XYZ file of C-alpha atoms in Angstrom:
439
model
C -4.619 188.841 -0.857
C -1.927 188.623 2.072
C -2.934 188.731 5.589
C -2.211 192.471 6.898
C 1.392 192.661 8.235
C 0.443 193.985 12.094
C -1.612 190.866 11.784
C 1.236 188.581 10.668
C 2.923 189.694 13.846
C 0.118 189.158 16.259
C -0.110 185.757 14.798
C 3.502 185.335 15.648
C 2.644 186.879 18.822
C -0.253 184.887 19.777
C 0.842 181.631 18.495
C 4.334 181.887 20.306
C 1.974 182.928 23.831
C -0.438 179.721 22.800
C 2.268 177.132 22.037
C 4.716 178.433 25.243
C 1.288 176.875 27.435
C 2.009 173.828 25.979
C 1.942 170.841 28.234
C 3.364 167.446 26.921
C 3.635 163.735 28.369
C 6.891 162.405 29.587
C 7.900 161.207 26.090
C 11.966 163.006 25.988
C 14.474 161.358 26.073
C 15.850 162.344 29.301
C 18.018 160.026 31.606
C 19.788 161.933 33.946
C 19.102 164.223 36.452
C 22.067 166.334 34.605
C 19.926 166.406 31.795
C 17.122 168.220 33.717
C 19.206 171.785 33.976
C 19.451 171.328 30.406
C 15.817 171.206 30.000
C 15.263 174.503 31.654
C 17.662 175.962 29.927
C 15.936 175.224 26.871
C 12.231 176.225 28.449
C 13.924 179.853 29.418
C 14.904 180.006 25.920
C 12.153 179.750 24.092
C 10.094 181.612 26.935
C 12.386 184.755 26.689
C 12.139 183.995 22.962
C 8.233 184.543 23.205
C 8.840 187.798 25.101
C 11.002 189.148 22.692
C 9.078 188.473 19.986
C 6.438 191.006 21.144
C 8.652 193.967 20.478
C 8.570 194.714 17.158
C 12.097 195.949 16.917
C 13.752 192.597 18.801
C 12.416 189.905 16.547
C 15.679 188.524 15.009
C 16.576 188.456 18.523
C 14.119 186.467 19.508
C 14.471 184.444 16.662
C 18.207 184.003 17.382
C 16.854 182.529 20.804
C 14.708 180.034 19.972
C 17.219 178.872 17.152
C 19.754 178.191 19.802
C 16.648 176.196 22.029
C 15.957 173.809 18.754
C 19.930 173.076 18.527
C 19.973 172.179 22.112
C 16.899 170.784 22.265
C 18.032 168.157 19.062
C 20.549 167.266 20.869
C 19.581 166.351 24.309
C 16.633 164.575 22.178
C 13.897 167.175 24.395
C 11.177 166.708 21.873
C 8.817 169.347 24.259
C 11.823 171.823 23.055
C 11.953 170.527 19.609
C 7.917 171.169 19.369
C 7.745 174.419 20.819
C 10.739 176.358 19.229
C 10.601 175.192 15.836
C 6.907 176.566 15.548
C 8.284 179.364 17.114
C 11.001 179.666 14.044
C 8.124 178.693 11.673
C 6.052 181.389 12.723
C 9.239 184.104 12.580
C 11.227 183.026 9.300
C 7.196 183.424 7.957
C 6.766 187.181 9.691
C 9.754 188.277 7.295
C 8.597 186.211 4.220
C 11.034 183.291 4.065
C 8.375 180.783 3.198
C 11.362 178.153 2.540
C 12.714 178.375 6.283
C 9.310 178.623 7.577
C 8.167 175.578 5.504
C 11.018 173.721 7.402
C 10.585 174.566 10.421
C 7.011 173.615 10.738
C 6.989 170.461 9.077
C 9.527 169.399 11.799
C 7.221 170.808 14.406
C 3.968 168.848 12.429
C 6.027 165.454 12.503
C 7.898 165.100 16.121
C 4.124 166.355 17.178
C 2.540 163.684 15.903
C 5.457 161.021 16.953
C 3.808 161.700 20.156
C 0.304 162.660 19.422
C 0.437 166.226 20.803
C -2.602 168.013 19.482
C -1.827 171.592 20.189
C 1.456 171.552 18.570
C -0.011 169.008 15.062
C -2.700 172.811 15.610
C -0.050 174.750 15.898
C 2.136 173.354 12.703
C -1.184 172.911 10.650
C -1.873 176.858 11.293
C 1.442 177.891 10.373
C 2.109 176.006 6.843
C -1.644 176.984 6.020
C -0.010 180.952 6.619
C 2.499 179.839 4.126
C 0.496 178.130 1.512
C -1.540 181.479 1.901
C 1.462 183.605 1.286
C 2.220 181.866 -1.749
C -1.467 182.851 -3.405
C -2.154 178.754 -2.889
C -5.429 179.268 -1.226
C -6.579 175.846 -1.489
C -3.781 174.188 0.136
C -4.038 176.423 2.608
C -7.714 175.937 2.989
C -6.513 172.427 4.032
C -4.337 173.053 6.468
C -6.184 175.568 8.221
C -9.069 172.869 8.205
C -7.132 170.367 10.152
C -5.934 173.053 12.527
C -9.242 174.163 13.041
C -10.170 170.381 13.838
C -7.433 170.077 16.388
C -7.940 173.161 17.815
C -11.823 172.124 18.278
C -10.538 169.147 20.428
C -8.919 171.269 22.867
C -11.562 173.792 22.808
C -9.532 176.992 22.030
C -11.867 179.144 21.059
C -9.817 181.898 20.341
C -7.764 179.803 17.501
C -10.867 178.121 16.104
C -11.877 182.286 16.024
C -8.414 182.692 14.043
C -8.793 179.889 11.616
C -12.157 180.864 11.140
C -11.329 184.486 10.047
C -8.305 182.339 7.539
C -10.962 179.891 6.413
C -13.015 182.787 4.865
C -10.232 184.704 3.338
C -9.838 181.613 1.583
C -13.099 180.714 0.500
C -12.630 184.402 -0.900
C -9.613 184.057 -2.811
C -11.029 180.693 -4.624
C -14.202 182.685 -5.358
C -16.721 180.485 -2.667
C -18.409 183.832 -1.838
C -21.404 182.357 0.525
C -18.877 179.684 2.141
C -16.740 183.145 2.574
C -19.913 184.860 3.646
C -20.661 182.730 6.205
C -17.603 182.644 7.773
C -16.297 186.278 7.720
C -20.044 186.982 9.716
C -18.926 184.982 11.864
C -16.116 186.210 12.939
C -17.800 189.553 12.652
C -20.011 189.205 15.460
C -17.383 187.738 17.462
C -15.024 190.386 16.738
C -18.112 193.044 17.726
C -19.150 191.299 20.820
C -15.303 191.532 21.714
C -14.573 194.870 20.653
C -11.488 193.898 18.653
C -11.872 196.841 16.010
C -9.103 195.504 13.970
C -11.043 192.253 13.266
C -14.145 194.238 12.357
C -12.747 196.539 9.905
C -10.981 193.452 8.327
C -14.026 191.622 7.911
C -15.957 194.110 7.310
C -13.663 194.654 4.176
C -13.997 191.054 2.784
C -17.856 191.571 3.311
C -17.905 194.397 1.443
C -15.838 192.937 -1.340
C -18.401 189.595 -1.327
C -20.794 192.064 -1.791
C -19.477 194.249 -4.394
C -18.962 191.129 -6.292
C -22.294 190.207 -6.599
C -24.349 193.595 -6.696
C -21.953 196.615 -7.580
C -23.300 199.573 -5.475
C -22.091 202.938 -4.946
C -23.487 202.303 -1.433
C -20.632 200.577 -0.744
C -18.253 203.591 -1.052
C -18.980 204.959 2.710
C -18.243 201.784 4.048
C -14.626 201.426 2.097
C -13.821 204.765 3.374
C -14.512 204.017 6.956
C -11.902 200.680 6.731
C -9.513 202.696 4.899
C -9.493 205.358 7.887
C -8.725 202.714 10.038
C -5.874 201.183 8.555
C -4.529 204.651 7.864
C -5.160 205.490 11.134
C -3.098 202.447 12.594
C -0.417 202.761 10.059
C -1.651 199.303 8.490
C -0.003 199.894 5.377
C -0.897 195.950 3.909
C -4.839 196.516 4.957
C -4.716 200.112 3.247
C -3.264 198.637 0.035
C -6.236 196.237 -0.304
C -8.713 198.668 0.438
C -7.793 201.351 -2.071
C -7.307 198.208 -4.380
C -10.972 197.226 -3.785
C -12.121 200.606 -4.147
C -10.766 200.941 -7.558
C -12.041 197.950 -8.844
C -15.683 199.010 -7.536
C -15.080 202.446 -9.421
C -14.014 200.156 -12.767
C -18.053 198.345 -12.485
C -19.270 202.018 -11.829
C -17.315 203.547 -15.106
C -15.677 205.610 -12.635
C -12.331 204.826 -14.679
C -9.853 207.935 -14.353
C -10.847 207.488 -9.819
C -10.142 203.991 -10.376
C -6.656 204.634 -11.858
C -5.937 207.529 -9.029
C -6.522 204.637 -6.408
C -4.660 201.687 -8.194
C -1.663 203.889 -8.382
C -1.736 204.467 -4.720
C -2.697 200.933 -3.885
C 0.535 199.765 -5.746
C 2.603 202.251 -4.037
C 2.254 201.090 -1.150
C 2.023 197.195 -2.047
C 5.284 197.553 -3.537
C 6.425 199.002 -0.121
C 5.560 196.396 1.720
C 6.762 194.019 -0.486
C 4.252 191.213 0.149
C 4.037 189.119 -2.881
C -0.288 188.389 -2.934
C -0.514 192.189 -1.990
C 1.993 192.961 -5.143
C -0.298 190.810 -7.531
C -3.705 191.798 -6.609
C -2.386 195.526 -6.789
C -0.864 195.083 -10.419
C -3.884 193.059 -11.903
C -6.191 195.911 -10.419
C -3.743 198.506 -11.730
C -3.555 196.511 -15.292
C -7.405 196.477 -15.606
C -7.827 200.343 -14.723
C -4.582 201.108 -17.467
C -6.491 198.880 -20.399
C -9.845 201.048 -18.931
C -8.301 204.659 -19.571
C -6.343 203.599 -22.968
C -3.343 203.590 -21.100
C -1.697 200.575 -22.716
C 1.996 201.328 -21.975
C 1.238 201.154 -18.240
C -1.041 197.878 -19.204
C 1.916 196.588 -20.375
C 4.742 197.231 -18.125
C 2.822 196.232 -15.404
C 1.813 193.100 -17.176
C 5.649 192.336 -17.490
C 5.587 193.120 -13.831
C 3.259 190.583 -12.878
C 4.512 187.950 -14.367
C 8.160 188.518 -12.854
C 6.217 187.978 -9.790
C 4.280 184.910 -10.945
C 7.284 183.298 -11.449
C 9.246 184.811 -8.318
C 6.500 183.258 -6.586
C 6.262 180.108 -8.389
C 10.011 179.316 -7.504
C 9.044 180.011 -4.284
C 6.281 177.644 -4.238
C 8.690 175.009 -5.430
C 11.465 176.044 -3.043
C 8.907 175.559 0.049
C 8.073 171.907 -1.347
C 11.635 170.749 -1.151
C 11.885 172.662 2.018
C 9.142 170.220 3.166
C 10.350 167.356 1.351
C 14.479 168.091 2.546
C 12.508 168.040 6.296
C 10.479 165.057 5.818
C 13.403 163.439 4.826
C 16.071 164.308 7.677
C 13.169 163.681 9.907
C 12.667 160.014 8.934
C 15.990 159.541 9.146
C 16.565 161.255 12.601
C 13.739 158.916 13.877
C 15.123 156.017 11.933
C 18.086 156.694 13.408
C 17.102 157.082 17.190
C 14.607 154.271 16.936
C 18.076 152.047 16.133
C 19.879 153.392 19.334
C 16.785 153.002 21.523
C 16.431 149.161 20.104
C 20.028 149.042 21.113
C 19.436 150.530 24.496
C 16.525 148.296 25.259
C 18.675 145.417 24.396
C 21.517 146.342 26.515
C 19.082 146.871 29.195
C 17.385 143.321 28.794
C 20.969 142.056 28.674
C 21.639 143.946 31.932
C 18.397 142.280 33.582
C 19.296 138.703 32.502
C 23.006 139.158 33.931
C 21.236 140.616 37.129
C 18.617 137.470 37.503
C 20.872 135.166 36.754
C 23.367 136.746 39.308
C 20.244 136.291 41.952
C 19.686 132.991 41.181
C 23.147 132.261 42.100
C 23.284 133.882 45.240
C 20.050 132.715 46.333
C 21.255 128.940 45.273
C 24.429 129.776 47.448
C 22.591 130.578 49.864
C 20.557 127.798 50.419
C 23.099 125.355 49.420
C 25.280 126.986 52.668
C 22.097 126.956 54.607
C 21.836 123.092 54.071
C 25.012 122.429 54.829
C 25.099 123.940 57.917
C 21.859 122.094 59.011
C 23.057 118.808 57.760
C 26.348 119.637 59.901
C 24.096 120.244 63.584
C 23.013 117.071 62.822
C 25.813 115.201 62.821
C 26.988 116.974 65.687
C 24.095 116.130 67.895
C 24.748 112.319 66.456
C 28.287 112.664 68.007
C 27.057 113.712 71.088
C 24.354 110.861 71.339
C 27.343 108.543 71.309
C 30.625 109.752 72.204
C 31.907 111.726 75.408
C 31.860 115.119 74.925
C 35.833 116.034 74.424
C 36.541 113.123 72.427
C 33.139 114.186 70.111
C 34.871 117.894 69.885
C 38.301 116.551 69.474
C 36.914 113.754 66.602
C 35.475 116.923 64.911
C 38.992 119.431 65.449
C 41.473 116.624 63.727
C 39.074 114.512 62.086
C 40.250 111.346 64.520
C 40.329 111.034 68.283
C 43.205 109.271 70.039
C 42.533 106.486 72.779
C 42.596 108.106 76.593
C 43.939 105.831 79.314
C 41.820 105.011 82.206
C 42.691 103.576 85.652
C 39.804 101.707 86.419
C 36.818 101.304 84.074
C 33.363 98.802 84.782
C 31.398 97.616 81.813
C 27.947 96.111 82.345
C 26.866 93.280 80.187
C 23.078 93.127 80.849
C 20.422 90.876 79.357
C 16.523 91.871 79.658
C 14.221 88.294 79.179
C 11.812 88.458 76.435
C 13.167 91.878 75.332
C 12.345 91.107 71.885
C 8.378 90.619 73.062
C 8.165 93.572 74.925
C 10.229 96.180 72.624
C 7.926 94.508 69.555
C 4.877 96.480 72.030
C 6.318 99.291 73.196
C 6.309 103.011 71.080
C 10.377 103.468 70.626
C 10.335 106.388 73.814
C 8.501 104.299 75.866
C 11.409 101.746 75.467
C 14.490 103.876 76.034
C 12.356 105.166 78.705
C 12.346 101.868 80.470
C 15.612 101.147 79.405
């Protein structure tokens, strides 16, 4: 049984309101400040992208937006971008049943989550290929995904997706005929729906309960409550939820020998299924509508319908095959996207460590410069105050101008030849200043 289209699109809805929260690590790409308008740019995408999406008459508009936020997004390497609007093209190209595109689009999501462990969008992805696996009648892949969601959801604590999943989880359990696990799970969701007053969650479950129990003990009882639920989605103009329920209803009139009602109500139930042109909605309508033809005699109708189904088992087959090498085609030009940048960042980092080893070496130059200079100049007062110890002052300045100092005339000069007894006695006693001091 498909999920009720209104509900499809407050998945898409919800989902698109859930994953625009999103808050992620530092782990894009990003080097400039340049690159930061583009970032916004991309944010106000996908945001007016989730807006748009509400209105029922703007989604390929919105979906037009957020296809233009992945593009940009890929290519300024953004992965928060990346994340948030390919789950919000998952969750659209699924609203108008191109499981192929949807497949795609949240596989990429799944994988550039999990490149940087980013729980709500690995829930996010997980949610939306379970929807698909659903779609294509492949309840226990979907049961699966929606299981890991659920899980990841759990360590974030949203309770109103672990609500979701736990609504999915049951119509699961239902289609691979685990009535008690289905039971158990469609209560749940029950109460929460009644303590919440969402009526369309109570009618829905309320018809999967009814079905669980019309399975087991086939009761007239049960007709009351089948009417109420198909009010409801008449009421609302849920034309997927009414399909089911007249569907239902006619296979609880089959059990009762009520066979000629049962026909009335499989006829209308695959009107309208074939309106809505939702492929599990199609195929539980034409096996009910088979079983009530082959009740009446009617086997004519049996058989074209039988023809029908089978066109669909196949149309739907192909398209179960089509969404695997959707997966498998993204898989693939994600590995080698990643492959691909993990080669250019190895390149950058080398580059960079390049860069540092030019720029220490380059220090350690200048710093031996430096010093070497600074010696120098040291080593050069030195001698200077040497040249002073022994030399006049002009001829030490001229010695250190030219390099040589010419000989100065002088008048009249007196030298003093001096001899100081038992110098070598008393000098041998004396510390050196006290010497020159006597001296």
């Amino acid at each position: 049984m498909a999920i009720p289209s209104k509900l499809m699109h407050k998945l898409f809805a919800f989902i698109l309101l859930l994953i625009s929260g999103m808050t992620y690590a530092d782990f894009d790409i990003l080097e400039s400040d340049d690159q930061s308008e583009i970032t916004r740019e991309i944010d106000e995408l996908n945001r007016l992208g989730a807006h748009y999406v509400q209105m029922e008459d703007s989604l390929f508009y919105a979906l037009s937006l957020h296809q233009e936020a992945y593009e940009k997004s890929e290519k300024a390497r953004y992965i928060k971008g990346v994340i948030r609007s390919s789950n919000a093209l998952g969750m659209g190209y699924l609203s108008v049943a191109n499981n192929a595109q949807a497949t795609n689009y949240f596989y990429i999501s799944m994988r550039n989550s999990e490149s940087v462990n980013d729980t709500q969008g690995v829930a996010s992805a997980y949610l939306g290929l379970g929807l698909v696996m659903y779609n294509l009648d492949n309840a226990s892949e979907a049961l699966v995904y929606f299981n890991k969601s659920k899980k990841y959801y759990a360590q974030l604590g949203a309770e109103r997706s672990i609500k979701l999943l736990e609504y999915l989880i049951g119509l699961c359990h239902f289609q691979l005929k685990n009535y008690s696990k289905s039971k158990y799970y469609l209560e749940l969701v029950r109460k929460n729906a009644i303590d919440r007053g969402d009526s369309a969650r109570i009618n829905e479950s309320k018809l999967y309960l009814l079905n669980i129990e019309n399975m087991e003990n086939p009761s007239a009882s049960s007709f009351a409550g089948y009417m109420e639920v198909l009010a409801y989605f008449k009421r609302n103009n849920e034309r997927v939820g009414e399909s089911h329920t007249l569907d239902w209803l006619a296979l609880l009139q089959l059990k009762l020998g009520m066979k000629n009602e049962a026909v009335v109500n499989a006829s209308k139930a695959l009107e309208i299924a074939k309106s809505v042109e939702v492929a599990t909605t199609l195929k539980t309508s034409l096996e009910i509508s088979i079983d009530a033809a082959y009740a009446v005699g009617d086997f004519k109708t049996a058989a074209y319908h039988l023809k029908e189904l089978q066109t669909l088992k196949d149309s739907v087959n192909s398209a179960g095959e089509t969404t695997r090498i959707a997966m498998m085609n993204a898989g693939y030009e994600f590995d080698k996207k990643e492959s691909l940048f993990n080669l250019e960042l190895e390149q950058r980092n080398k580059q960079r460590f390049i860069l540092l080893v030019l720029l220490g070496t380059s220090l350690l130059a200048i710093f031996a410069i430096f010093f070497s200079l600074r010696s120098v100049a040291n080593q050069r007062k030195i001698s200077d105050k040497l040249l002073l110890n022994i030399l006049p002052l002009d001829t030490a300045k001229e010695l250190k101008a030219t390099g040589s100092a010419i000989a100065k005339h002088h008048d009249g000069v007196s030298i003093v030849f001096a001899d100081v007894k038992s110098f070598t006695a008393i000098a041998s006693k004396l510390k050196p200043q006290d010497l020159v001091q006597m001296l």
